[in-house]
Coordinates of C-alpha atoms in Angstrom, one line a residue:
X3 CA -11.2 -9.5 5.8
X4 CA -11.4 -9.7 1.6
X5 CA -9.5 -11.4 -0.7
X6 CA -8.7 -8.0 -2.0
X7 CA -5.7 -8.3 0.2
X8 CA -4.1 -10.0 -2.2
X9 CA -3.5 -6.5 -4.6
X10 CA -1.4 -4.9 -2.6
X11 CA 1.8 -7.2 -3.5
X12 CA 1.9 -6.1 -7.0
X13 CA 0.9 -3.0 -6.4
X14 CA 3.4 -2.2 -3.1
X15 CA 6.5 -3.9 -6.1
X16 CA 5.2 -1.4 -8.5
X17 CA 5.6 1.6 -6.3
X18 CA 9.6 0.0 -5.2
X19 CA 10.4 -0.2 -9.1
X20 CA 9.2 3.4 -8.9
X21 CA 11.0 3.9 -6.1
X22 CA 14.3 2.9 -6.9
X23 CA 14.0 4.3 -10.6
X24 CA 13.2 7.4 -8.6
X25 CA 16.5 7.7 -6.5
X26 CA 18.8 6.4 -9.4
X27 CA 16.9 9.3 -11.4
X28 CA 17.9 11.6 -8.1
X29 CA 20.8 11.0 -7.5
X30 CA 22.2 11.3 -11.2
X31 CA 20.6 14.7 -11.7
X32 CA 22.9 15.9 -8.2
X33 CA 25.4 15.0 -10.2
X34 CA 25.4 16.5 -13.4
X35 CA 24.8 19.8 -10.9
X36 CA 27.7 19.6 -8.7
X37 CA 29.8 19.1 -12.2
X38 CA 27.7 22.1 -13.3
X39 CA 28.2 24.0 -10.7
X40 CA 32.1 22.5 -10.2
X41 CA 31.9 24.5 -13.9
X42 CA 30.8 27.6 -12.9
X43 CA 33.3 28.0 -9.9
X44 CA 36.3 27.1 -11.7
X45 CA 35.2 29.6 -14.2
X46 CA 34.1 32.5 -11.8
X47 CA 37.6 31.4 -9.8
X48 CA 40.0 31.2 -13.1
X49 CA 38.8 34.7 -14.1
X50 CA 38.7 36.3 -11.3
X51 CA 42.5 34.5 -10.0
X52 CA 45.2 35.0 -12.9
X53 CA 48.5 33.2 -13.6
X54 CA 49.6 29.9 -12.1
X55 CA 48.3 30.4 -8.7
X56 CA 45.1 31.0 -9.3
X57 CA 45.3 28.5 -11.4
X58 CA 46.3 26.3 -8.3
X59 CA 43.7 27.9 -6.3
X60 CA 40.9 27.4 -8.9
X61 CA 41.9 23.6 -9.0
X62 CA 41.3 23.5 -5.6
X63 CA 37.9 24.6 -5.3
X64 CA 36.7 23.2 -7.6
X65 CA 38.0 19.8 -6.0
X66 CA 36.4 20.8 -3.0
X67 CA 32.5 21.8 -4.6
X68 CA 32.7 18.1 -6.8
X69 CA 33.9 16.1 -3.4
X70 CA 30.8 17.9 -1.2
X71 CA 28.2 17.2 -4.0
X72 CA 29.0 13.6 -4.7
X73 CA 29.4 13.2 -0.6
X74 CA 25.3 15.5 -1.0
X75 CA 24.4 13.7 -3.6
X76 CA 25.3 10.4 -2.4
X77 CA 23.7 10.4 1.2
X78 CA 20.7 11.9 -0.6
X79 CA 20.7 8.3 -2.6
X80 CA 21.1 6.1 -0.1
X81 CA 18.7 7.5 2.3
X82 CA 15.6 7.3 -0.5
X83 CA 17.1 3.4 -0.8
X84 CA 17.4 3.0 2.7
X85 CA 14.2 4.6 3.4
X86 CA 12.4 2.5 0.6
X87 CA 13.8 -0.8 1.9
X88 CA 12.8 0.3 5.7
X89 CA 9.0 1.0 4.8
X90 CA 9.4 -2.0 3.1
X91 CA 6.0 -2.1 0.6
X92 CA 4.0 -0.5 2.9
X93 CA 3.0 1.6 6.6
X94 CA 4.3 0.2 9.6
X95 CA 6.5 -1.8 8.3
X96 CA 9.5 -3.5 10.3
X97 CA 11.4 -5.3 7.4
X98 CA 14.7 -5.7 5.9
X99 CA 16.3 -2.6 4.7
X100 CA 19.2 -4.9 2.9
X101 CA 19.8 -5.3 -0.8
X102 CA 18.1 -7.2 -3.0
X103 CA 21.2 -8.1 -5.5
X104 CA 23.2 -8.9 -2.4
X105 CA 21.3 -11.1 -1.4
X106 CA 20.6 -12.6 -4.4
X107 CA 24.8 -13.0 -5.7
X108 CA 25.1 -14.3 -1.9
X109 CA 22.2 -16.9 -2.4
X110 CA 23.4 -17.9 -5.9
X111 CA 27.4 -17.9 -4.4
X112 CA 25.9 -20.9 -1.9
X113 CA 27.0 -18.4 1.5
X114 CA 25.2 -19.7 4.0
X115 CA 26.0 -17.4 7.0
X116 CA 25.2 -14.0 4.4
X117 CA 22.7 -15.6 3.2
X118 CA 20.6 -15.7 6.9
X119 CA 22.2 -12.1 7.4
X120 CA 20.6 -11.1 4.9
X121 CA 17.2 -12.4 5.9
X122 CA 14.4 -10.3 7.4
X123 CA 15.3 -10.3 11.5
X124 CA 11.9 -10.9 12.6
X125 CA 11.8 -14.3 10.4
X126 CA 15.0 -15.2 11.6
X127 CA 14.7 -14.9 15.6
X128 CA 11.8 -16.6 15.3
X129 CA 12.9 -19.7 13.3
X130 CA 16.1 -19.6 15.3
X131 CA 14.1 -19.5 19.3
X132 CA 11.4 -22.3 17.3
X133 CA 14.2 -24.6 15.5
X134 CA 17.2 -24.1 18.2
X135 CA 19.8 -25.8 17.1
X136 CA 18.6 -26.9 13.8
X137 CA 18.5 -24.0 12.1
X138 CA 21.7 -23.7 10.5
X139 CA 20.7 -27.2 9.4
X140 CA 16.8 -26.9 8.6
X141 CA 18.1 -24.0 6.0
X142 CA 20.8 -25.3 4.2
X143 CA 20.6 -24.3 0.4
X144 CA 22.0 -28.4 -0.6
X145 CA 23.5 -26.3 -4.1
X146 CA 23.8 -23.4 -6.0
X147 CA 20.8 -20.7 -6.7
X148 CA 16.5 -21.0 -6.8
X149 CA 15.7 -25.3 -8.4
X150 CA 14.2 -25.2 -11.8
X151 CA 11.3 -28.0 -13.2
X152 CA 9.1 -29.1 -15.4
X153 CA 6.1 -31.3 -14.5
X154 CA 4.8 -33.3 -16.9
X155 CA 2.0 -32.9 -18.4
X156 CA 0.0 -36.6 -18.3
X157 CA -2.9 -35.4 -21.1
X158 CA -0.3 -34.6 -23.7
X159 CA 2.3 -38.1 -22.8
X160 CA 3.6 -39.8 -19.8
X161 CA 7.1 -38.9 -18.2
X162 CA 8.9 -41.3 -19.6
X163 CA 8.0 -39.8 -23.2
X164 CA 8.7 -36.9 -21.8
X165 CA 12.4 -37.9 -21.0
X166 CA 12.6 -39.7 -24.2
X167 CA 11.9 -36.5 -26.0
X168 CA 13.2 -33.6 -23.4
X169 CA 16.3 -32.0 -25.1
X170 CA 17.8 -31.0 -21.6
X171 CA 18.8 -32.2 -18.9
X172 CA 16.3 -34.3 -16.1
X173 CA 16.5 -35.9 -13.2
X174 CA 14.3 -37.5 -11.0
X175 CA 11.9 -34.9 -8.9
X176 CA 11.8 -36.1 -5.3
X177 CA 8.5 -34.5 -4.9
X178 CA 5.8 -35.8 -7.6
X179 CA 6.1 -39.2 -9.8
X180 CA 5.2 -36.3 -13.0
X181 CA 7.8 -34.4 -12.1
X182 CA 11.4 -33.3 -13.0
X183 CA 14.5 -31.1 -11.7
X184 CA 15.8 -29.6 -14.8
X185 CA 19.7 -28.8 -13.1
X186 CA 20.4 -26.5 -16.2
X187 CA 21.0 -22.8 -14.6
X188 CA 20.4 -21.5 -18.3
X189 CA 17.8 -23.5 -19.3
X190 CA 15.0 -20.0 -20.8
X191 CA 11.3 -22.7 -20.6
X192 CA 8.9 -20.4 -22.0
X193 CA 10.6 -20.6 -25.5
X194 CA 10.9 -24.0 -25.8
X195 CA 8.8 -25.6 -28.3
X196 CA 7.1 -27.6 -25.8
X197 CA 6.2 -25.4 -23.1
X198 CA 4.5 -23.9 -26.1
X199 CA 2.5 -26.7 -27.0
X200 CA 1.5 -27.9 -23.3
X201 CA 3.6 -30.6 -23.1
X202 CA 5.0 -29.5 -19.9
X203 CA 4.8 -26.9 -16.5
X204 CA 7.7 -24.6 -15.4
X205 CA 7.9 -25.3 -11.5
X206 CA 9.9 -25.0 -8.6
X207 CA 10.2 -28.9 -7.8
X208 CA 8.6 -28.9 -4.4
X209 CA 6.1 -27.1 -5.8
X210 CA 4.4 -30.4 -8.1
X211 CA 3.6 -32.3 -4.7
X212 CA 0.5 -30.4 -3.0
X213 CA -2.1 -31.0 -6.3
X214 CA -0.5 -35.4 -6.0
X215 CA -1.6 -35.3 -2.3
X216 CA -5.3 -34.7 -3.3
X217 CA -5.8 -38.4 -4.7
X218 CA -8.6 -37.0 -7.7
X219 CA -9.8 -39.4 -10.1
X220 CA -11.4 -39.4 -12.7
X221 CA -14.8 -38.1 -12.9
X222 CA -14.2 -36.2 -9.5
X223 CA -16.2 -32.4 -9.4
X224 CA -12.7 -30.2 -8.0
X225 CA -11.9 -27.4 -7.2
X226 CA -8.9 -25.4 -7.1
X227 CA -9.3 -22.0 -5.0
X228 CA -6.9 -20.0 -5.8
X229 CA -5.0 -20.8 -8.7
X230 CA -3.3 -18.3 -10.9
X231 CA -1.0 -19.3 -13.0
X232 CA -1.9 -23.2 -13.1
X233 CA 1.0 -25.1 -12.8
X234 CA -1.1 -27.2 -9.9
X235 CA -4.5 -26.7 -11.8
X236 CA -2.9 -28.5 -14.7
X237 CA -1.6 -31.7 -12.5
X238 CA -5.1 -31.7 -11.7
X239 CA -6.6 -31.6 -14.6
X240 CA -4.3 -34.2 -15.8
X241 CA -5.3 -36.3 -12.9
X242 CA -9.2 -35.7 -14.3
X243 CA -8.4 -37.2 -17.8
X244 CA -11.0 -34.5 -19.5
X245 CA -13.8 -36.6 -16.8
X246 CA -15.4 -34.2 -14.3
X247 CA -15.3 -30.8 -14.0
X248 CA -12.3 -28.6 -12.6
X249 CA -13.4 -25.7 -11.2
X250 CA -10.3 -23.3 -10.9
X251 CA -11.1 -19.8 -9.2
X252 CA -8.0 -16.7 -8.9
X253 CA -9.1 -13.2 -7.2
X254 CA -7.3 -10.9 -8.8
X255 CA -8.4 -10.4 -12.8
X256 CA -5.2 -10.2 -14.5
X257 CA -3.6 -13.8 -12.9
X258 CA -6.8 -15.5 -13.4
X259 CA -6.4 -14.4 -17.8
X260 CA -2.9 -15.7 -17.1
X261 CA -4.2 -19.0 -15.5
X262 CA -7.1 -19.8 -18.9
X263 CA -4.9 -19.0 -21.2
X264 CA -2.0 -21.7 -19.2
X265 CA -4.8 -24.1 -19.3
X266 CA -5.7 -23.7 -22.6
X267 CA -1.9 -24.1 -23.1
X268 CA -2.1 -27.3 -21.3
X269 CA -5.2 -28.3 -23.1
X270 CA -7.9 -29.1 -20.8
X271 CA -11.2 -29.9 -21.1
X272 CA -13.3 -29.8 -18.8
X273 CA -12.8 -26.5 -16.9
X274 CA -14.8 -23.8 -15.4
X275 CA -12.7 -20.4 -15.3
X276 CA -13.6 -18.0 -12.9
X277 CA -12.2 -14.7 -11.2
X278 CA -13.9 -14.6 -7.4
X279 CA -14.0 -14.3 -4.2
X280 CA -14.2 -17.5 -2.7
X281 CA -16.9 -16.2 -0.7
X282 CA -18.8 -15.7 -3.9
X283 CA -18.5 -19.6 -5.0
X284 CA -18.9 -20.8 -1.8
X285 CA -22.5 -19.5 -1.8
X286 CA -23.1 -20.9 -5.3
X287 CA -21.7 -24.4 -5.3
X288 CA -22.2 -25.3 -1.2
X289 CA -20.8 -29.1 -0.2
X290 CA -20.4 -30.1 -5.2
X291 CA -16.5 -31.0 -4.4
X292 CA -15.0 -33.9 -4.3
X293 CA -11.7 -32.9 -4.3
X294 CA -10.7 -29.2 -3.4
X295 CA -6.9 -27.2 -3.0
X296 CA -6.1 -24.2 -1.3
X297 CA -2.9 -22.8 -2.3
X298 CA -3.2 -19.9 -0.6
X299 CA -1.8 -16.3 -0.5
X300 CA 0.7 -16.2 1.5
X301 CA 3.5 -15.0 3.5
X302 CA 6.0 -16.2 1.1
X303 CA 8.7 -17.5 3.2
X304 CA 9.7 -20.1 1.1
X305 CA 10.2 -17.7 -1.5
X306 CA 13.2 -15.8 0.0
X307 CA 16.0 -17.2 -2.7
X308 CA 13.6 -17.7 -5.7
X309 CA 11.9 -13.8 -5.6
X310 CA 13.2 -11.5 -3.9
X311 CA 10.3 -10.2 -3.3
X312 CA 9.6 -11.6 -1.0
X313 CA 11.8 -10.1 1.5
X314 CA 10.8 -6.8 -0.1
X315 CA 7.2 -6.9 1.5
X316 CA 8.5 -9.3 4.9
X317 CA 7.3 -7.5 8.3
X318 CA 4.1 -8.6 10.6
X319 CA 1.0 -6.9 9.0
X320 CA 2.2 -9.2 5.8
X321 CA 2.0 -12.4 7.7
X322 CA -1.0 -11.2 10.1
X323 CA -3.3 -10.4 7.1
X324 CA -1.9 -13.9 5.4
X325 CA -2.8 -16.1 8.3
X326 CA -6.7 -14.5 8.4
X327 CA -6.9 -14.4 4.5
X328 CA -6.2 -17.8 4.4
X329 CA -8.6 -18.3 7.5
X330 CA -11.4 -17.5 4.8
X331 CA -10.5 -19.2 2.2
X332 CA -10.1 -22.7 4.2
X333 CA -14.2 -21.5 5.5
X334 CA -15.6 -21.3 2.5
X335 CA -13.0 -24.1 1.5
X336 CA -15.1 -25.6 3.8
X337 CA -18.4 -25.8 2.7
X338 CA -18.0 -26.2 -0.6
X339 CA -16.6 -29.9 0.1
X340 CA -19.1 -32.8 0.1
X341 CA -19.4 -35.0 3.1
X342 CA -16.8 -37.7 2.3
X343 CA -14.6 -35.1 0.5
X344 CA -11.2 -34.0 0.5
X345 CA -9.4 -30.8 1.1
X346 CA -5.5 -30.3 0.8
X347 CA -4.4 -26.6 2.3
X348 CA -0.6 -25.8 1.7
X349 CA 2.0 -22.5 2.1
X350 CA 5.0 -21.4 0.7
X351 CA 5.7 -20.3 3.2
X352 CA 7.3 -21.4 7.4
X353 CA 4.5 -19.3 9.7
X354 CA 3.3 -21.2 12.0
X355 CA 0.1 -19.1 11.9
X356 CA -0.1 -19.7 8.1
X357 CA 0.7 -23.2 8.5
X358 CA 0.2 -25.3 11.8
X359 CA -1.0 -23.0 14.0
X360 CA -3.5 -22.2 10.9
X361 CA -4.7 -26.1 10.5
X362 CA -5.0 -26.0 14.7
X363 CA -7.3 -24.2 14.6
X364 CA -9.6 -24.8 11.6
X365 CA -9.9 -28.5 13.4
X366 CA -10.9 -26.5 16.3
X367 CA -14.0 -25.4 14.5
X368 CA -14.6 -27.8 12.5
X369 CA -15.0 -31.3 14.3
X370 CA -16.6 -32.9 10.9
X371 CA -12.5 -32.9 10.2
X372 CA -10.4 -35.1 10.6
X373 CA -6.7 -34.9 9.6
X374 CA -4.6 -37.3 7.7
X375 CA -1.3 -38.3 8.4
X376 CA 0.5 -37.5 5.6
X377 CA 3.7 -38.8 7.2
X378 CA 3.9 -41.8 4.2
X379 CA 4.7 -38.8 1.8
X380 CA 8.3 -39.7 0.8
X381 CA 9.4 -36.2 0.7
X382 CA 10.2 -33.6 3.3
X383 CA 9.6 -33.8 7.1
X384 CA 6.7 -33.6 9.7
X385 CA 4.7 -30.9 10.9
X386 CA 5.9 -29.9 14.6
X387 CA 3.7 -29.1 17.2
X388 CA 6.1 -26.2 18.6
X389 CA 3.8 -24.2 16.0
X390 CA 0.4 -25.0 16.6
X391 CA -0.2 -22.9 18.6
X392 CA -2.9 -23.3 21.8
X393 CA -4.6 -25.0 20.0
X394 CA -4.1 -29.5 19.7
X395 CA -3.0 -30.6 16.6
X396 CA -1.8 -34.5 16.1
X397 CA 1.3 -31.9 14.0
X398 CA 3.1 -34.8 12.6
X399 CA 0.6 -35.7 10.0
X400 CA 1.0 -32.7 8.3
X401 CA 3.9 -31.9 6.3
X402 CA 7.0 -29.3 5.7
X403 CA 9.9 -29.2 3.0
X404 CA 12.7 -27.2 4.6
X405 CA 15.7 -25.9 1.9
X406 CA 17.7 -28.7 3.4
X407 CA 15.6 -31.3 1.9
X408 CA 15.7 -30.0 -1.7
X409 CA 12.7 -27.6 -2.0
X410 CA 11.8 -24.1 -1.9
X411 CA 10.2 -23.9 1.5
X412 CA 6.3 -25.6 1.1
X413 CA 3.8 -26.6 4.0
X414 CA 1.3 -28.8 3.4
X415 CA -2.1 -30.2 5.3
X416 CA -4.8 -33.3 4.8
X417 CA -8.2 -33.5 5.8
X418 CA -11.6 -35.5 5.2
X419 CA -14.8 -34.0 5.7
X420 CA -16.7 -36.8 7.3
X421 CA -18.9 -38.8 5.6
X422 CA -22.0 -38.1 7.6
X423 CA -21.5 -34.8 7.6
X424 CA -24.9 -33.2 6.5
X425 CA -24.7 -32.5 2.8
X426 CA -26.5 -29.5 1.2
X427 CA -28.3 -29.1 -2.0
X428 CA -27.2 -26.9 -5.3
X429 CA -29.0 -23.5 -5.4
X430 CA -31.8 -23.8 -8.2
X431 CA -31.5 -21.6 -11.3
X432 CA -33.2 -21.1 -14.0
X433 CA -32.5 -24.4 -15.4
X434 CA -29.0 -24.2 -13.6
X435 CA -27.2 -22.7 -16.5
X436 CA -26.5 -18.7 -15.5
X437 CA -27.9 -16.2 -16.1
X438 CA -31.2 -16.0 -17.4
X439 CA -31.1 -19.8 -18.0
X440 CA -32.5 -19.5 -21.4
X441 CA -30.1 -22.1 -24.4
X442 CA -29.1 -19.7 -26.8
X443 CA -30.8 -20.4 -30.3
X444 CA -28.2 -22.0 -32.4
X445 CA -28.5 -20.8 -36.4
X446 CA -28.9 -23.7 -38.5
X447 CA -26.6 -22.3 -40.8
X448 CA -24.1 -21.9 -38.6
X449 CA -24.3 -24.5 -37.0
X450 CA -23.9 -26.8 -40.3
X451 CA -20.9 -24.7 -40.9
X452 CA -19.1 -26.7 -37.7
X453 CA -20.6 -29.6 -38.4
X454 CA -19.0 -30.5 -41.9
X455 CA -15.3 -28.5 -40.3
X456 CA -16.0 -31.0 -37.5
X457 CA -16.8 -34.2 -40.2
X458 CA -14.2 -33.7 -41.7
X459 CA -11.1 -32.3 -39.9
X460 CA -12.0 -33.0 -35.7
X461 CA -14.6 -36.3 -36.9
X462 CA -14.3 -37.5 -32.8
X463 CA -16.3 -33.6 -32.1
X464 CA -18.9 -33.7 -34.7
X465 CA -21.0 -35.2 -32.4
X466 CA -20.3 -33.9 -29.4
X467 CA -23.0 -31.2 -27.7
X468 CA -21.8 -27.1 -28.8
X469 CA -23.4 -25.1 -26.9
X470 CA -23.5 -21.0 -29.0
X471 CA -21.8 -17.6 -27.1
X472 CA -22.5 -15.0 -29.5
X473 CA -21.5 -15.8 -32.7
X474 CA -18.8 -18.7 -31.4
X475 CA -19.1 -22.6 -30.6
X476 CA -18.1 -23.4 -26.7
X477 CA -17.4 -27.7 -26.8
X478 CA -18.1 -29.3 -23.7
X479 CA -19.5 -27.4 -21.5
X480 CA -19.3 -28.6 -18.1
X481 CA -22.0 -30.7 -16.3
X482 CA -21.9 -28.1 -13.2
X483 CA -22.3 -24.7 -14.4
X484 CA -22.4 -21.9 -12.3
X485 CA -25.8 -21.1 -11.3
X486 CA -25.2 -17.2 -10.0
X487 CA -23.2 -14.2 -11.3
X488 CA -20.1 -15.5 -11.3
X489 CA -17.2 -14.4 -13.4
X490 CA -16.4 -17.0 -15.7
X491 CA -13.9 -16.3 -17.8
X492 CA -13.6 -19.5 -19.5
X493 CA -16.0 -23.0 -19.5
X494 CA -15.2 -25.8 -21.9
X495 CA -13.4 -25.2 -24.8
X496 CA -14.0 -22.7 -27.7
X497 CA -14.1 -24.2 -30.5
X498 CA -14.6 -21.1 -32.9
X499 CA -17.3 -19.0 -34.5
X500 CA -18.7 -18.7 -38.0
X501 CA -18.0 -16.1 -40.6
X502 CA -19.6 -15.6 -43.7
X503 CA -20.7 -18.6 -43.7
X504 CA -17.6 -19.9 -43.2
X505 CA -16.3 -22.1 -39.8
X506 CA -13.0 -20.4 -38.7
X507 CA -11.4 -22.9 -35.8
X508 CA -9.9 -21.1 -32.9
X509 CA -6.6 -21.9 -31.5
X510 CA -8.1 -23.5 -28.0
X511 CA -9.6 -26.3 -30.5
X512 CA -6.4 -26.7 -31.8
X513 CA -4.7 -27.1 -28.3
X514 CA -7.1 -29.1 -26.6
X515 CA -7.2 -32.0 -30.2
X516 CA -4.3 -30.8 -32.0
X517 CA -3.1 -34.4 -31.9
X518 CA -7.1 -35.4 -33.8
X519 CA -7.6 -33.4 -36.6
X520 CA -7.1 -35.1 -39.6
X521 CA -4.7 -33.2 -41.3
X522 CA -1.8 -32.1 -39.8
X523 CA 1.6 -30.4 -40.1
X524 CA 4.0 -33.1 -38.2
X525 CA 7.7 -31.2 -37.5
X526 CA 10.0 -32.4 -34.9
X527 CA 11.8 -30.5 -32.1
X528 CA 15.0 -30.4 -34.6
X529 CA 13.2 -28.8 -37.6
X530 CA 13.8 -26.1 -38.6
X531 CA 10.3 -24.9 -39.3
X532 CA 8.6 -25.2 -35.9
X533 CA 11.1 -22.5 -34.0
X534 CA 9.7 -20.5 -37.8
X535 CA 7.1 -21.3 -36.9
X536 CA 6.8 -19.7 -33.4
X537 CA 8.3 -17.0 -34.6
X538 CA 5.0 -16.0 -36.3
X539 CA 6.4 -16.7 -39.3
X540 CA 5.4 -19.3 -42.8
X541 CA 5.6 -22.9 -43.6
X542 CA 6.1 -24.8 -46.1
X543 CA 3.9 -27.6 -46.1
X544 CA 5.2 -31.2 -46.0
X545 CA 2.7 -33.2 -44.7
X546 CA -0.4 -30.9 -44.3
X547 CA -3.1 -30.8 -47.2
X548 CA -4.3 -27.7 -48.3
X549 CA -7.1 -26.1 -46.2
X550 CA -7.0 -25.8 -42.4
X551 CA -4.1 -28.5 -40.7
X552 CA -3.1 -28.9 -37.1
X553 CA 0.3 -28.2 -36.5
X554 CA 2.7 -30.6 -34.4
X555 CA 5.8 -30.7 -33.2
X556 CA 6.7 -34.6 -32.1
X557 CA 3.1 -35.4 -31.8
X558 CA 2.2 -32.2 -29.9
X559 CA -0.1 -29.5 -30.7
X560 CA 1.6 -26.0 -31.4
X561 CA -2.1 -24.1 -32.7
X562 CA -3.3 -24.0 -36.5
X563 CA -2.9 -22.8 -40.0
X564 CA -4.2 -23.2 -43.0
X565 CA -2.6 -24.8 -45.8
X566 CA -2.6 -23.7 -49.2
X567 CA 0.0 -23.9 -52.4
X568 CA 2.6 -25.6 -50.6
X569 CA 2.7 -23.1 -47.2
X570 CA 0.6 -23.2 -43.9
X571 CA 0.0 -19.7 -43.1
X572 CA 0.5 -18.6 -39.6
X573 CA -2.1 -18.5 -37.0
X574 CA -0.4 -19.1 -33.6
X575 CA -1.9 -15.5 -31.8
X576 CA 1.2 -13.2 -31.7
X577 CA 1.3 -13.1 -27.6
X578 CA 2.1 -16.6 -27.5
X579 CA 5.3 -16.2 -30.4
X580 CA 8.8 -16.0 -29.7
X581 CA 9.4 -12.8 -31.2
X582 CA 13.6 -12.2 -30.2

């Protein structure tokens, strides 16, 4: 089993969208042809039959033909839709054939019986058998629609400071001390200036729980093996506070790029972002991490209300693939964990084979691991022994978040590796610096350009180690660098590049260290210039002097610009702007 399985969902989602559009187009074509046929028949009959009787008979003929065409067109359209849903994004599927828009509407209306009736039958039958009379209560959603939340980035501010500044309603989250519930249905977090500035990460509140259980401290070596899109990873980075090393890995290339962008937005300085199979990471870094998070790719049963695709792609083969994939990632994580280290495994599903059964089987294979007790975490409910399969498990030590607990659905288990477990040495590359192991030669003029820039605008960075990658500079390369030929998207903070004897700073530099810049344009949330800046417009310089400057909103960085003549030229990346 390989991690390539994770690409299947994306492919099948595209297939679903294509089939839906094709079926609608087919129906439209049939109706158009029907109208044309009706007109032709009516014309022919009218030409043949003249007089009142002819007109009457022609009308009847037209109505009959149109009715027949509508019936055939509708039947064909429904056949395509039902076939699409029955096939359920893959061969051999037995998923639900219910309409997803109706499911979403029923869930928002809070109709529990209708919600359950439209969930996959396979899922409902299993959960009713496992939960018995508790089923309806456990899947009783306390509100209408999926709950939305914001996890505060401690690299930017404290939760208390964020709450005092935010212009949208916040309620304390029961799942994480640094997270809030946002009770505003029309909230658009992606366009908010604080989101652009990396002050918070928008995610379903209970999704913030697993990272908080890992007990990360500054200076540790931490790995997040299934990191995209980056919400939990940013929590781990905040706990490290810029000290130690964070390996953030994602197997799917497109998602790995999203992960890189999010960590840049959040101002993370000590991350290595990789796009790798966890088996290759395990071979490169055996026994090297103090903490590892495995938020495993899963069948997504906890996302039925939030993500419609979780319903459409659901079937037994998917459950089997996800359980096998989770087991594979767990094995690799176990190999990467140092003696005495802690591993947190989590999913957003209720499936026994991916949850309690997965942990029970893992512990049966790994006697050097013990299951930690999560009963004192303050949220959710205990794991359930009838889901553990044939292997023994203290299931009550695990933790589940049910819909009735205020989340969408999560499972968590915390595992610790024995302190006397055999240690494994890191394979030695050439100087541990990757391919070739050679340190690139630094161009003296380019280096001088960077040092002059840093001394003027970022004096705290002027003496820090700098690496050269092509014509660019990289700040703070983490101490733990790939010793094998791994696909690394980022390691450290891109500082900028030298061009014609001048230094041009990177957007990442301002996002990581903008608050430390000596030349700043200081905006507020209510300032019209803030919205204008995020649209990519030039703004008036109120506090910034001529030259490169950091643009801040309430002290949070929004990238950099170049001031001249009382105006600031916008260098905020076009792909990130609020264009509408």
